[in-house]
PDB file of C-alpha atoms in Angstrom:
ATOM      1  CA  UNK Q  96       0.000   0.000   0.000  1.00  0.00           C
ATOM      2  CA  UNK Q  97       1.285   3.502  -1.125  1.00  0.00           C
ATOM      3  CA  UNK Q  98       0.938   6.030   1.813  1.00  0.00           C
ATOM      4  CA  UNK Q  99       2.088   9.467   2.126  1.00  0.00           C
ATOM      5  CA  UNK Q 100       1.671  10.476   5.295  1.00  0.00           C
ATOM      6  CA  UNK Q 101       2.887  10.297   9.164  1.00  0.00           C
ATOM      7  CA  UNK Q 102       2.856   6.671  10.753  1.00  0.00           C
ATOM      8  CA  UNK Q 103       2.821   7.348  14.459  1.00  0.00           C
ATOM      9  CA  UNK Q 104      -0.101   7.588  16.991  1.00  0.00           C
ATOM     10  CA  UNK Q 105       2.109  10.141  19.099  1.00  0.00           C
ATOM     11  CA  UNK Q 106       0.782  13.486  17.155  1.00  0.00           C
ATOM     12  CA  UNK Q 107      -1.785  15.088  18.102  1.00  0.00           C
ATOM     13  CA  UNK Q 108      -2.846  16.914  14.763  1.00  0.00           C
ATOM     14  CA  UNK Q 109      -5.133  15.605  12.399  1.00  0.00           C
ATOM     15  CA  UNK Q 110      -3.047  13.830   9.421  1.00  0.00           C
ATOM     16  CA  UNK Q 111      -4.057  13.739   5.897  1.00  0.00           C
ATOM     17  CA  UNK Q 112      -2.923  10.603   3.709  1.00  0.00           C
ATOM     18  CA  UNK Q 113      -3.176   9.431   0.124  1.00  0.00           C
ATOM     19  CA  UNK Q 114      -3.911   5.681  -0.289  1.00  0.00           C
ATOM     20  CA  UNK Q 115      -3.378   3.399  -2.958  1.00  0.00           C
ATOM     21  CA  UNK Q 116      -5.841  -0.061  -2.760  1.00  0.00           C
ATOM     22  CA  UNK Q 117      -4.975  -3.145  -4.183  1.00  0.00           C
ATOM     23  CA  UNK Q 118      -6.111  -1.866  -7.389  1.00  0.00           C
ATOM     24  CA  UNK Q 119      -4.461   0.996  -8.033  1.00  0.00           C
ATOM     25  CA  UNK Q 120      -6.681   3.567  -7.053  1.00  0.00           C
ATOM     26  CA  UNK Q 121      -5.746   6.493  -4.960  1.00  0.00           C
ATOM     27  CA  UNK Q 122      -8.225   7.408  -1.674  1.00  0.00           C
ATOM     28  CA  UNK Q 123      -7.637  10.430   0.614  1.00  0.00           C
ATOM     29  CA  UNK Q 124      -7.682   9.481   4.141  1.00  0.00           C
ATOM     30  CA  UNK Q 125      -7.817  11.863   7.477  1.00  0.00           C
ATOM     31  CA  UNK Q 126      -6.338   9.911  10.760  1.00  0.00           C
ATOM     32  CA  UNK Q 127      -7.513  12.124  13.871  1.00  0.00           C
ATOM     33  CA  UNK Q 128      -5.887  11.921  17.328  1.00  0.00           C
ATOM     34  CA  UNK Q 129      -8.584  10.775  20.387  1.00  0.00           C
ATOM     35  CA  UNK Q 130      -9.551  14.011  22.026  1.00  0.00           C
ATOM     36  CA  UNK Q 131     -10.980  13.047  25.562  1.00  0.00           C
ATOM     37  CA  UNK Q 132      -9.104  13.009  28.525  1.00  0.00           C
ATOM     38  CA  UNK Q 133      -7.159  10.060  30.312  1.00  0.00           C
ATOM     39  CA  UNK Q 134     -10.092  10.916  33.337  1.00  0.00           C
ATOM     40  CA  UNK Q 135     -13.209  10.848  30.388  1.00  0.00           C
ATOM     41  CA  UNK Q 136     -12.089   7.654  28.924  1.00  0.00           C
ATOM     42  CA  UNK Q 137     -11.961   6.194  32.533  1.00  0.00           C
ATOM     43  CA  UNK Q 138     -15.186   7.452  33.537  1.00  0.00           C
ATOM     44  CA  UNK Q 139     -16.712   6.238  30.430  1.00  0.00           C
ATOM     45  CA  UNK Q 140     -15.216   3.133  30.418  1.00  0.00           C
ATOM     46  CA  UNK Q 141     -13.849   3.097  27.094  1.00  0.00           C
ATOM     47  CA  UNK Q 142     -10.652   1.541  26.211  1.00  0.00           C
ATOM     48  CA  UNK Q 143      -8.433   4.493  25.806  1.00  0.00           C
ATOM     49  CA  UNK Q 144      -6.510   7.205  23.245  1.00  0.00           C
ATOM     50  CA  UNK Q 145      -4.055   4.666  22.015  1.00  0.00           C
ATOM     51  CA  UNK Q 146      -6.266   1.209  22.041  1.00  0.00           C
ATOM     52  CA  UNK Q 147      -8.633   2.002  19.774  1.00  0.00           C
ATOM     53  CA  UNK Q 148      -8.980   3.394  16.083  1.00  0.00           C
ATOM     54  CA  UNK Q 149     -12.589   3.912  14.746  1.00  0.00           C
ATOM     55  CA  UNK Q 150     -12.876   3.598  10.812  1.00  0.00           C
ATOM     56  CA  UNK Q 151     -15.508   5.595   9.242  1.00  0.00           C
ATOM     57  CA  UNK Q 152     -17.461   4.381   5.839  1.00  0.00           C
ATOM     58  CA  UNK Q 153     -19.880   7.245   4.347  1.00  0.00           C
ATOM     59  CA  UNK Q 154     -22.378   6.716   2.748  1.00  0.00           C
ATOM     60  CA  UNK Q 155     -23.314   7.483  -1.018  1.00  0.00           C
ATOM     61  CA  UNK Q 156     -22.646  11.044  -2.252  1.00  0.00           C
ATOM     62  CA  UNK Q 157     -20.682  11.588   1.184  1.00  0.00           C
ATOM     63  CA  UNK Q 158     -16.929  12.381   2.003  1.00  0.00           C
ATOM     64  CA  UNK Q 159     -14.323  12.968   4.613  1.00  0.00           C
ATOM     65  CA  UNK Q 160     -14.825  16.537   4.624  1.00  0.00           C
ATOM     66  CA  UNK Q 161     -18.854  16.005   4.428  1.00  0.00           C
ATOM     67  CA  UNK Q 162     -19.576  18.350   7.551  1.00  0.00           C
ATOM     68  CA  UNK Q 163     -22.039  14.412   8.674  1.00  0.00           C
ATOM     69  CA  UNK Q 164     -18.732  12.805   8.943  1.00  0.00           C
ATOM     70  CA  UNK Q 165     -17.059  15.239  10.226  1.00  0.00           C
ATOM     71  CA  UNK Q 166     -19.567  15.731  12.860  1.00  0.00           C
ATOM     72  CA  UNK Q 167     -19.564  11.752  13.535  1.00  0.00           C
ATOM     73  CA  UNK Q 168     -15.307  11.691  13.667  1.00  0.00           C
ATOM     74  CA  UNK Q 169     -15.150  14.112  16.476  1.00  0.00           C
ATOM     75  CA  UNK Q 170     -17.932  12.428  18.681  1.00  0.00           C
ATOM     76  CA  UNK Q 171     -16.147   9.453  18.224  1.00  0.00           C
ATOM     77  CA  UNK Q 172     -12.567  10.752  19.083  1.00  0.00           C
ATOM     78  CA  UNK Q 173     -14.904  12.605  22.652  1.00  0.00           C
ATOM     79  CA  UNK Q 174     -15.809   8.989  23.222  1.00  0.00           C
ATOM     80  CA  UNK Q 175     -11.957   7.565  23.299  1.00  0.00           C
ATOM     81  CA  UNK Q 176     -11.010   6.603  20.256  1.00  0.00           C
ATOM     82  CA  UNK Q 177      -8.544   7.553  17.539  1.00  0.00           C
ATOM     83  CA  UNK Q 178     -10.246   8.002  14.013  1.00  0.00           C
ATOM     84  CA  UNK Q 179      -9.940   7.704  10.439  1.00  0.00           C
ATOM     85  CA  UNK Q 180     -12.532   9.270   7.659  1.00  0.00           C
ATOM     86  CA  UNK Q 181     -11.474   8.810   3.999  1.00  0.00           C
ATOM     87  CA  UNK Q 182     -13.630   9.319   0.684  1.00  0.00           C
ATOM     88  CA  UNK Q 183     -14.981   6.378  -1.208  1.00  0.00           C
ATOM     89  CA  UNK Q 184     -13.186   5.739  -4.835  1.00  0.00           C
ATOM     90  CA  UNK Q 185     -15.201   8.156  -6.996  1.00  0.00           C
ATOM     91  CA  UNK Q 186     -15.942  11.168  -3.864  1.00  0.00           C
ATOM     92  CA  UNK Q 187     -14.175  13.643  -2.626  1.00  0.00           C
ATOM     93  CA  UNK Q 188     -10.483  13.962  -3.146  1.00  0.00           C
ATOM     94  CA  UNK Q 189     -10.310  10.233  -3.842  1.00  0.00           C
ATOM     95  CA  UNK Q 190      -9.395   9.192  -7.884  1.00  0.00           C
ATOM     96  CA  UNK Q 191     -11.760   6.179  -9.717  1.00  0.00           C
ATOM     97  CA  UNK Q 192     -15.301   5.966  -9.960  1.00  0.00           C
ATOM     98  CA  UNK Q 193     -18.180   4.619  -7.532  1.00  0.00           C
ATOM     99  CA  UNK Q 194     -18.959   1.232  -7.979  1.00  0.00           C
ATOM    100  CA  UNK Q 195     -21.672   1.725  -4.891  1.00  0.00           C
ATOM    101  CA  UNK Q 196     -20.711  -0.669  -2.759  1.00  0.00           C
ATOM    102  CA  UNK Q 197     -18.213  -3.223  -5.000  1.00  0.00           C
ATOM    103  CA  UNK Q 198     -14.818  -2.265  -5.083  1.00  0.00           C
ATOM    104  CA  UNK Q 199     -15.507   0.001  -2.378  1.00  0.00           C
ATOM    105  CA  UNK Q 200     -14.538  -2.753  -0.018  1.00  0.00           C
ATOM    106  CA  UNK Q 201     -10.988  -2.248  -1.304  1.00  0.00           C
ATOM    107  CA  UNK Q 202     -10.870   1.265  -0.126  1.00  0.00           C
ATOM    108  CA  UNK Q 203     -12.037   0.245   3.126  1.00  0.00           C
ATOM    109  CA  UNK Q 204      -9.725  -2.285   3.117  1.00  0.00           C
ATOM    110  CA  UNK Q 205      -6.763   0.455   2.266  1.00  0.00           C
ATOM    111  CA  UNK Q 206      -8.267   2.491   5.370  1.00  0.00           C
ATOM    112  CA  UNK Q 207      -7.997  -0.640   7.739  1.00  0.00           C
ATOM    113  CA  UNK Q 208      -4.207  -1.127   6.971  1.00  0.00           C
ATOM    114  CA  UNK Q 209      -3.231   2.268   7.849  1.00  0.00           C
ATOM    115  CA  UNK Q 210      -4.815   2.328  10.943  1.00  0.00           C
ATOM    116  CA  UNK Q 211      -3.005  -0.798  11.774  1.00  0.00           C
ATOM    117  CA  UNK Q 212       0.087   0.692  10.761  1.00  0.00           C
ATOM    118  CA  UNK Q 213      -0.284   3.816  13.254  1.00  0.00           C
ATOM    119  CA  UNK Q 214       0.204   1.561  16.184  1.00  0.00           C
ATOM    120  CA  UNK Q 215      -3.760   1.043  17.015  1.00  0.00           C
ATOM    121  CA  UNK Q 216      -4.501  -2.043  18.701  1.00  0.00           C
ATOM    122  CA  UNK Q 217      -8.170  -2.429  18.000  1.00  0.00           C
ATOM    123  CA  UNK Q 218      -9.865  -1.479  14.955  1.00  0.00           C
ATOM    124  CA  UNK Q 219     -13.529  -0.728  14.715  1.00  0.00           C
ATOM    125  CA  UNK Q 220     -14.965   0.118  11.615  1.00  0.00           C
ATOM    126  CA  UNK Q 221     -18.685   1.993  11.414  1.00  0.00           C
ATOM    127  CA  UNK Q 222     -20.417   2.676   8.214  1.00  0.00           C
ATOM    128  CA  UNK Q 223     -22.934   4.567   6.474  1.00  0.00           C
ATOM    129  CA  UNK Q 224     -26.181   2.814   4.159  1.00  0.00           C
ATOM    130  CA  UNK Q 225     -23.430   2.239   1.174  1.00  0.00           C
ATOM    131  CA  UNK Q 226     -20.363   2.315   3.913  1.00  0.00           C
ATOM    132  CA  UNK Q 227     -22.803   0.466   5.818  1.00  0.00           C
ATOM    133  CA  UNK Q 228     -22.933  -2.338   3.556  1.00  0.00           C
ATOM    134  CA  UNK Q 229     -19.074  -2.221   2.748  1.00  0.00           C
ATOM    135  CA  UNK Q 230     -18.294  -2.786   6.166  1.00  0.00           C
ATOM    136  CA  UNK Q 231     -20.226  -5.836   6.674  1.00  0.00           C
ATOM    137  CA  UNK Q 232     -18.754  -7.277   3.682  1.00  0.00           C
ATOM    138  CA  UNK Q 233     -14.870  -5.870   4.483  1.00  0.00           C
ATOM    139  CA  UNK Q 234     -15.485  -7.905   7.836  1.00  0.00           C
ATOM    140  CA  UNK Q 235     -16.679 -10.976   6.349  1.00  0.00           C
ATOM    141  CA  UNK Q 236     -13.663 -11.230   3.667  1.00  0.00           C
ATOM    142  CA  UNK Q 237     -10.962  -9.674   5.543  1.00  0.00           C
ATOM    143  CA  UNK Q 238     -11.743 -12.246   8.742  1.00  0.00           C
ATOM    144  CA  UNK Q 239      -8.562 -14.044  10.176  1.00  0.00           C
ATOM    145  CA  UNK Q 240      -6.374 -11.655   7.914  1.00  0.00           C
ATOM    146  CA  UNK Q 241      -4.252  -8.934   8.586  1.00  0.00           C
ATOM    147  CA  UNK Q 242      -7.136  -6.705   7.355  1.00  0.00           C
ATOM    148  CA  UNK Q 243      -9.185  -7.922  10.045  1.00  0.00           C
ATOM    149  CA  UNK Q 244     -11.166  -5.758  12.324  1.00  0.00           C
ATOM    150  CA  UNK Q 245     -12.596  -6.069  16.086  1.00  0.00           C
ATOM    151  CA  UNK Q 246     -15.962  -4.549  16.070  1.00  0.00           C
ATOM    152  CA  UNK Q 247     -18.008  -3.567  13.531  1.00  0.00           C
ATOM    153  CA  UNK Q 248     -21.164  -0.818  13.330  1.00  0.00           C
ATOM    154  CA  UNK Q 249     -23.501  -1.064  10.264  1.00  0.00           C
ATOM    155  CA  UNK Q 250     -25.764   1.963  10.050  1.00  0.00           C
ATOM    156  CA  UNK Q 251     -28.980   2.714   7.772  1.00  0.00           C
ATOM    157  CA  UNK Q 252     -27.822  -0.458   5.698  1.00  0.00           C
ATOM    158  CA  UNK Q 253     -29.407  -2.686   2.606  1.00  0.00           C
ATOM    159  CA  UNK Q 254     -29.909  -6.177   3.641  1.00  0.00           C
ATOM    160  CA  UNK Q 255     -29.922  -7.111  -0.125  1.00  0.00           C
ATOM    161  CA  UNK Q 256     -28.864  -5.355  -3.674  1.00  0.00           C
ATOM    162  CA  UNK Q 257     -30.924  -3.972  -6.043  1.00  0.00           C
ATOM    163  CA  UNK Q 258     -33.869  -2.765  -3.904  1.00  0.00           C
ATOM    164  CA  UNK Q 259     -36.258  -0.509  -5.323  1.00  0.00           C
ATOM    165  CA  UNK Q 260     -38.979  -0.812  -2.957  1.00  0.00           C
ATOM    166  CA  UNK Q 261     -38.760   3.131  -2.089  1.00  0.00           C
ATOM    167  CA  UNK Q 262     -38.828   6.300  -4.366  1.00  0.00           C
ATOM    168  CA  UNK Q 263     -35.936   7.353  -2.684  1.00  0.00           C
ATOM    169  CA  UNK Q 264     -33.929   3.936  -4.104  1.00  0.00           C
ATOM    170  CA  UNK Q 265     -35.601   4.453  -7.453  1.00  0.00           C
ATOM    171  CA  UNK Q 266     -34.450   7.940  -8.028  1.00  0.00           C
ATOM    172  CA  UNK Q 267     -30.832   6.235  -6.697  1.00  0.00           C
ATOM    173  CA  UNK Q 268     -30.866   3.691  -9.079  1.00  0.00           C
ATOM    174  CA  UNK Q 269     -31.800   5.640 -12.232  1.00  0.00           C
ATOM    175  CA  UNK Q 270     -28.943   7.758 -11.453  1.00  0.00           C
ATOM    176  CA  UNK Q 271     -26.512   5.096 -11.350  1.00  0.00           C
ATOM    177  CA  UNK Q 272     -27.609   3.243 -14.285  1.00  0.00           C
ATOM    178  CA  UNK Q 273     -28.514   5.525 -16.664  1.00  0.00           C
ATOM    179  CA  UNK Q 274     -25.836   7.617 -18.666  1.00  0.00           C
ATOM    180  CA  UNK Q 275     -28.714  11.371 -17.538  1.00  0.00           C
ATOM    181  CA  UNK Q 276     -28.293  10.228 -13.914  1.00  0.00           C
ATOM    182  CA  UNK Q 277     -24.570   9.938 -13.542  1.00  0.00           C
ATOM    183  CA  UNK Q 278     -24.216  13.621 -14.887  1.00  0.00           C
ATOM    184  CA  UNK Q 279     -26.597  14.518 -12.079  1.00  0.00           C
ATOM    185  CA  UNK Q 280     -24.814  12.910  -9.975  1.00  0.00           C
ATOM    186  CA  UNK Q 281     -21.258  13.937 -10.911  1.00  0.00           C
ATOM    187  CA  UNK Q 282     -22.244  17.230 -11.368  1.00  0.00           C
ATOM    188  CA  UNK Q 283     -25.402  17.399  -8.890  1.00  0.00           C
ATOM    189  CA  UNK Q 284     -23.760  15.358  -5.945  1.00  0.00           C
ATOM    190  CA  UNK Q 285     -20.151  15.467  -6.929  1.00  0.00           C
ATOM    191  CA  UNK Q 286     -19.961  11.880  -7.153  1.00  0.00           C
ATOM    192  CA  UNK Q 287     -18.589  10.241 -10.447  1.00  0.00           C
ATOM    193  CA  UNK Q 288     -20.033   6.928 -11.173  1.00  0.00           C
ATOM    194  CA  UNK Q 289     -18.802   3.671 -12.664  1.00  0.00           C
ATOM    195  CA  UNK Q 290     -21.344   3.262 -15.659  1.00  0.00           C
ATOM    196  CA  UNK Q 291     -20.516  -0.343 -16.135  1.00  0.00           C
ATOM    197  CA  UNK Q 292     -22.677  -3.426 -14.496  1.00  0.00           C
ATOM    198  CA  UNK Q 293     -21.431  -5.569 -11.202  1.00  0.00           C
ATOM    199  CA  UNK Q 294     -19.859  -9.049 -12.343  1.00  0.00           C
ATOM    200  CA  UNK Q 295     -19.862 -10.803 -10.991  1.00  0.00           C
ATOM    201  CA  UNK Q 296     -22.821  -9.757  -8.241  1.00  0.00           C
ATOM    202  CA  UNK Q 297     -20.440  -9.014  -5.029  1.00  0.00           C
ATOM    203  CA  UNK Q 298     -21.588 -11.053  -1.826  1.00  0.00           C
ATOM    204  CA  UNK Q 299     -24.700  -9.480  -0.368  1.00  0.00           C
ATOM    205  CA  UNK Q 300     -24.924  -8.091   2.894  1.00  0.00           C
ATOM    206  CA  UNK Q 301     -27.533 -10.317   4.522  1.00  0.00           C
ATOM    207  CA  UNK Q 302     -25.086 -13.122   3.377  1.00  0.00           C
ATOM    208  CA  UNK Q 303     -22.033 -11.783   4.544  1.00  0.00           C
ATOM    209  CA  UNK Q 304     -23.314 -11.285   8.138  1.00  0.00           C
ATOM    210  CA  UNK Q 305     -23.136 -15.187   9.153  1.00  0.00           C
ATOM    211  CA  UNK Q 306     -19.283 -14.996   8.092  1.00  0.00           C
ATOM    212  CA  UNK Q 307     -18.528 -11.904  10.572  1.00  0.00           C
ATOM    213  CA  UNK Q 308     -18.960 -13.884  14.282  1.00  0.00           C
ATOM    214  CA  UNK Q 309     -17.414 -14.049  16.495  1.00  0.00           C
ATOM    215  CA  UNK Q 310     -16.432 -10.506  15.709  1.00  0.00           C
ATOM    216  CA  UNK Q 311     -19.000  -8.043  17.568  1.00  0.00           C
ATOM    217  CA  UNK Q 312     -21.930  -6.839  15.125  1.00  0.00           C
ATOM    218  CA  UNK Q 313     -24.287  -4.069  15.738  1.00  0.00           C
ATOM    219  CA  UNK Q 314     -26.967  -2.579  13.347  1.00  0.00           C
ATOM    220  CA  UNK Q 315     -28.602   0.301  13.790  1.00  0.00           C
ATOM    221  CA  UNK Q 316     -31.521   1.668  11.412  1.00  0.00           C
ATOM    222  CA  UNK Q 317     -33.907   4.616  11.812  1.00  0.00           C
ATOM    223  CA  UNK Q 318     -37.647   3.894  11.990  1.00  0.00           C
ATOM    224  CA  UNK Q 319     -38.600   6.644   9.693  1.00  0.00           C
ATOM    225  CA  UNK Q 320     -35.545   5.796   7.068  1.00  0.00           C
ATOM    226  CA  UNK Q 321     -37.211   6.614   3.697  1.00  0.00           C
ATOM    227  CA  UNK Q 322     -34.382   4.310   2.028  1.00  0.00           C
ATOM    228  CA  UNK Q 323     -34.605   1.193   3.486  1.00  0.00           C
ATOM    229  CA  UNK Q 324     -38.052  -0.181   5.579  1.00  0.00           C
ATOM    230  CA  UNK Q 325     -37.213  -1.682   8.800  1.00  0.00           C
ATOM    231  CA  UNK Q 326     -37.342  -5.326   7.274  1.00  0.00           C
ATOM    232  CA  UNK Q 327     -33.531  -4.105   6.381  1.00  0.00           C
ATOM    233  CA  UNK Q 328     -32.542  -4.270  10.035  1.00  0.00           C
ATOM    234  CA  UNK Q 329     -34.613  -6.846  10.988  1.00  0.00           C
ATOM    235  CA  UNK Q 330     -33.158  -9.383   8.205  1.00  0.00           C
ATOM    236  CA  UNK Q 331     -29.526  -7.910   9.111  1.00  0.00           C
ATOM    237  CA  UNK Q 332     -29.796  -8.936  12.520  1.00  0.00           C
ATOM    238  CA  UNK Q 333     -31.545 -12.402  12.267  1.00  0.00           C
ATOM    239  CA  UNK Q 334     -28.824 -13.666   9.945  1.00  0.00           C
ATOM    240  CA  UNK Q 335     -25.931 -13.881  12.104  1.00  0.00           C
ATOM    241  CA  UNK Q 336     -24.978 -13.259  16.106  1.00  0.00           C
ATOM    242  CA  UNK Q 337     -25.530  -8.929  15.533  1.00  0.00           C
ATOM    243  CA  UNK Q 338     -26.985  -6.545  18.243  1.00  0.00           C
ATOM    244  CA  UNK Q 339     -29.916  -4.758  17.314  1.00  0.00           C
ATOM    245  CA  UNK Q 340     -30.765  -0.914  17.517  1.00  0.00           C
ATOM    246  CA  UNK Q 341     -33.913   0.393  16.201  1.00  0.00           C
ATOM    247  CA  UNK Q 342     -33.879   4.085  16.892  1.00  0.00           C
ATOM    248  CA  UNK Q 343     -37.218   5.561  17.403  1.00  0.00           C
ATOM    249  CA  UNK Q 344     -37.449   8.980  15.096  1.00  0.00           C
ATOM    250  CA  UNK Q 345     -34.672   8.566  12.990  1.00  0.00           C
ATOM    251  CA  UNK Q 346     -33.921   8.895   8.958  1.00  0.00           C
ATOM    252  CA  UNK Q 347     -31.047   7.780   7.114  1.00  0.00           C
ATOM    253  CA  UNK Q 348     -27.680   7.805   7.647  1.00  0.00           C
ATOM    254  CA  UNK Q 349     -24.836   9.699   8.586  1.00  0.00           C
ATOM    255  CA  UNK Q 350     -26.919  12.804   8.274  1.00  0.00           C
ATOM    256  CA  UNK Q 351     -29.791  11.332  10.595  1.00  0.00           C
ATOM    257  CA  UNK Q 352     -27.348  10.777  13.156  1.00  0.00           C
ATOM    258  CA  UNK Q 353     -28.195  13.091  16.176  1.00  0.00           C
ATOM    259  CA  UNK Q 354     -25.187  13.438  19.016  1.00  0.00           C
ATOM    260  CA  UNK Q 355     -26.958  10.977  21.366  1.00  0.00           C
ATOM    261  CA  UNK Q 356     -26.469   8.482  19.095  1.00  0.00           C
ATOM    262  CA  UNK Q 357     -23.122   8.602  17.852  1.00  0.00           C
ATOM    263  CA  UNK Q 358     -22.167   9.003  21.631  1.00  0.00           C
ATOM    264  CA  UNK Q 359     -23.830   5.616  22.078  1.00  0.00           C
ATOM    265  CA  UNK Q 360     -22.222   4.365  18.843  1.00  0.00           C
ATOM    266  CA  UNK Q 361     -18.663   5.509  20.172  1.00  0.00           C
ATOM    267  CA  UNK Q 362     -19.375   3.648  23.171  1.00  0.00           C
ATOM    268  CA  UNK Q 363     -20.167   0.505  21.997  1.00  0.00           C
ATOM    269  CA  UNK Q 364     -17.276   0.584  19.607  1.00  0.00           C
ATOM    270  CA  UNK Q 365     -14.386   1.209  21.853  1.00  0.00           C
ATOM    271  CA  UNK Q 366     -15.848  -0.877  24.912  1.00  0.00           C
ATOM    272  CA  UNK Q 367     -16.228  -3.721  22.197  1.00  0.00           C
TER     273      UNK Q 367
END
């Protein structure tokens, strides 16, 4: 992996990196410092600065500097933990082009290896609807490698591909398959699109959550997410050993995400 950047947990600045996946494409990364206190991190019980790294997945049309994720990384660095935001292949700074949720896995994967390679002990990785979906697969592929991670946070999430049981996902998908929607969304959302077809068919999510155990699962959907219906969740967690959040009042995603919850979310994934 080609990184430009600093390697050591020891600064306290935030540190920007280029990555290179396994193939070939470069993804800007952010690594951020834990923020609270030696006396907050005991308090809450969390695991501490220099245990834990948190890596965030955005979801679709998002980015590192996306004020969502920005707002997510620094409640999770309050709660104890070191983190790392990057942009999917195809947003942000990042070079390629979306694949919405295929290849993305390998940028994930590129974000996993750096945080092992600042010194972190435990990674945790938390994602987004499409980063939601990445990281459930990323922990069922990468399990008993190096790319491995220790707890894992799937948020707003498809159980299954090509859902188009809400307008919402039908306005998504004729945007990603149809040459008028990825203008709109390169030049609407800023997110350039791979036009070509999946093949083969990447493992689904509902099928990669059996693989992830005995790795610690939690899914966490909004009862009022106009993307996904709350069968999502409920298939999620009744296909492997997961922990189930349903939170009462919530949309979708990153930008649903009140501080409550991502307190509870940086919680659960430093204590796990």
């Amino acid at each position: 992996m080609d990184v430009s950047s600093i390697t050591s947990v020891h600064h306290r600045d935030p540190h920007r990196a280029m990555l290179r996946t396994d193939d070939g494409v470069r993804i800007e990364a952010v690594y951020e410092p834990c923020t609270a206190s030696v006396t907050e991190t005991a308090v809450t019980g969390t695991a501490g600065a220099g245990d834990t790294v948190v890596v965030v997945a955005h979801g679709f049309s998002g980015a590192a500097d996306r004020p969502a994720v920005r707002r997510a990384a620094r409640a999770f660095a309050e709660r104890g933990a070191a983190v790392v935001t990057f942009s999917f292949r195809g947003h942000g700074g990042s070079g390629g082009r979306s694949t919405v949720g295929d290849r993305e896995v390998l940028d994930l994967s590129a974000a996993v290896r750096w945080a092992r390679d600042l010194g972190h002990a435990r990674v945790a990785t938390v994602g987004f609807s499409m980063g939601g979906s990445v990281v459930l697969r990323h922990a069922a592929l990468e399990r008993g490698t190096e790319g491995r991670v220790d707890a894992v946070a799937a948020v707003s999430a498809p159980a299954r591909w090509y859902y188009r049981g809400t307008a919402p996902m039908r306005r998504l998908h004729w945007m990603v398959t149809r040459p008028a929607g990825r203008l709109v969304g390169r030049y609407g959302l800023r997110t350039r699109i791979d036009g070509r077809t999946w093949d083969p068919v990447p493992l689904s999510p509902v099928e990669a959550v059996p693989l992830i155990a005995p790795v610690p699962l939690l899914i966490v959907h909004g009862d009022r997410d106009a993307y996904f219906p709350l069968d999502h969740p409920r298939t999620l967690a009744a296909a492997g050993d997961a922990e189930l959040w349903l939170e009462r009042g919530m949309g979708h995603a990153e930008n649903a995400a009140d501080e409550e919850l991502l307190a509870r979310l940086g919680d659960w994934l430093t204590r796990r």
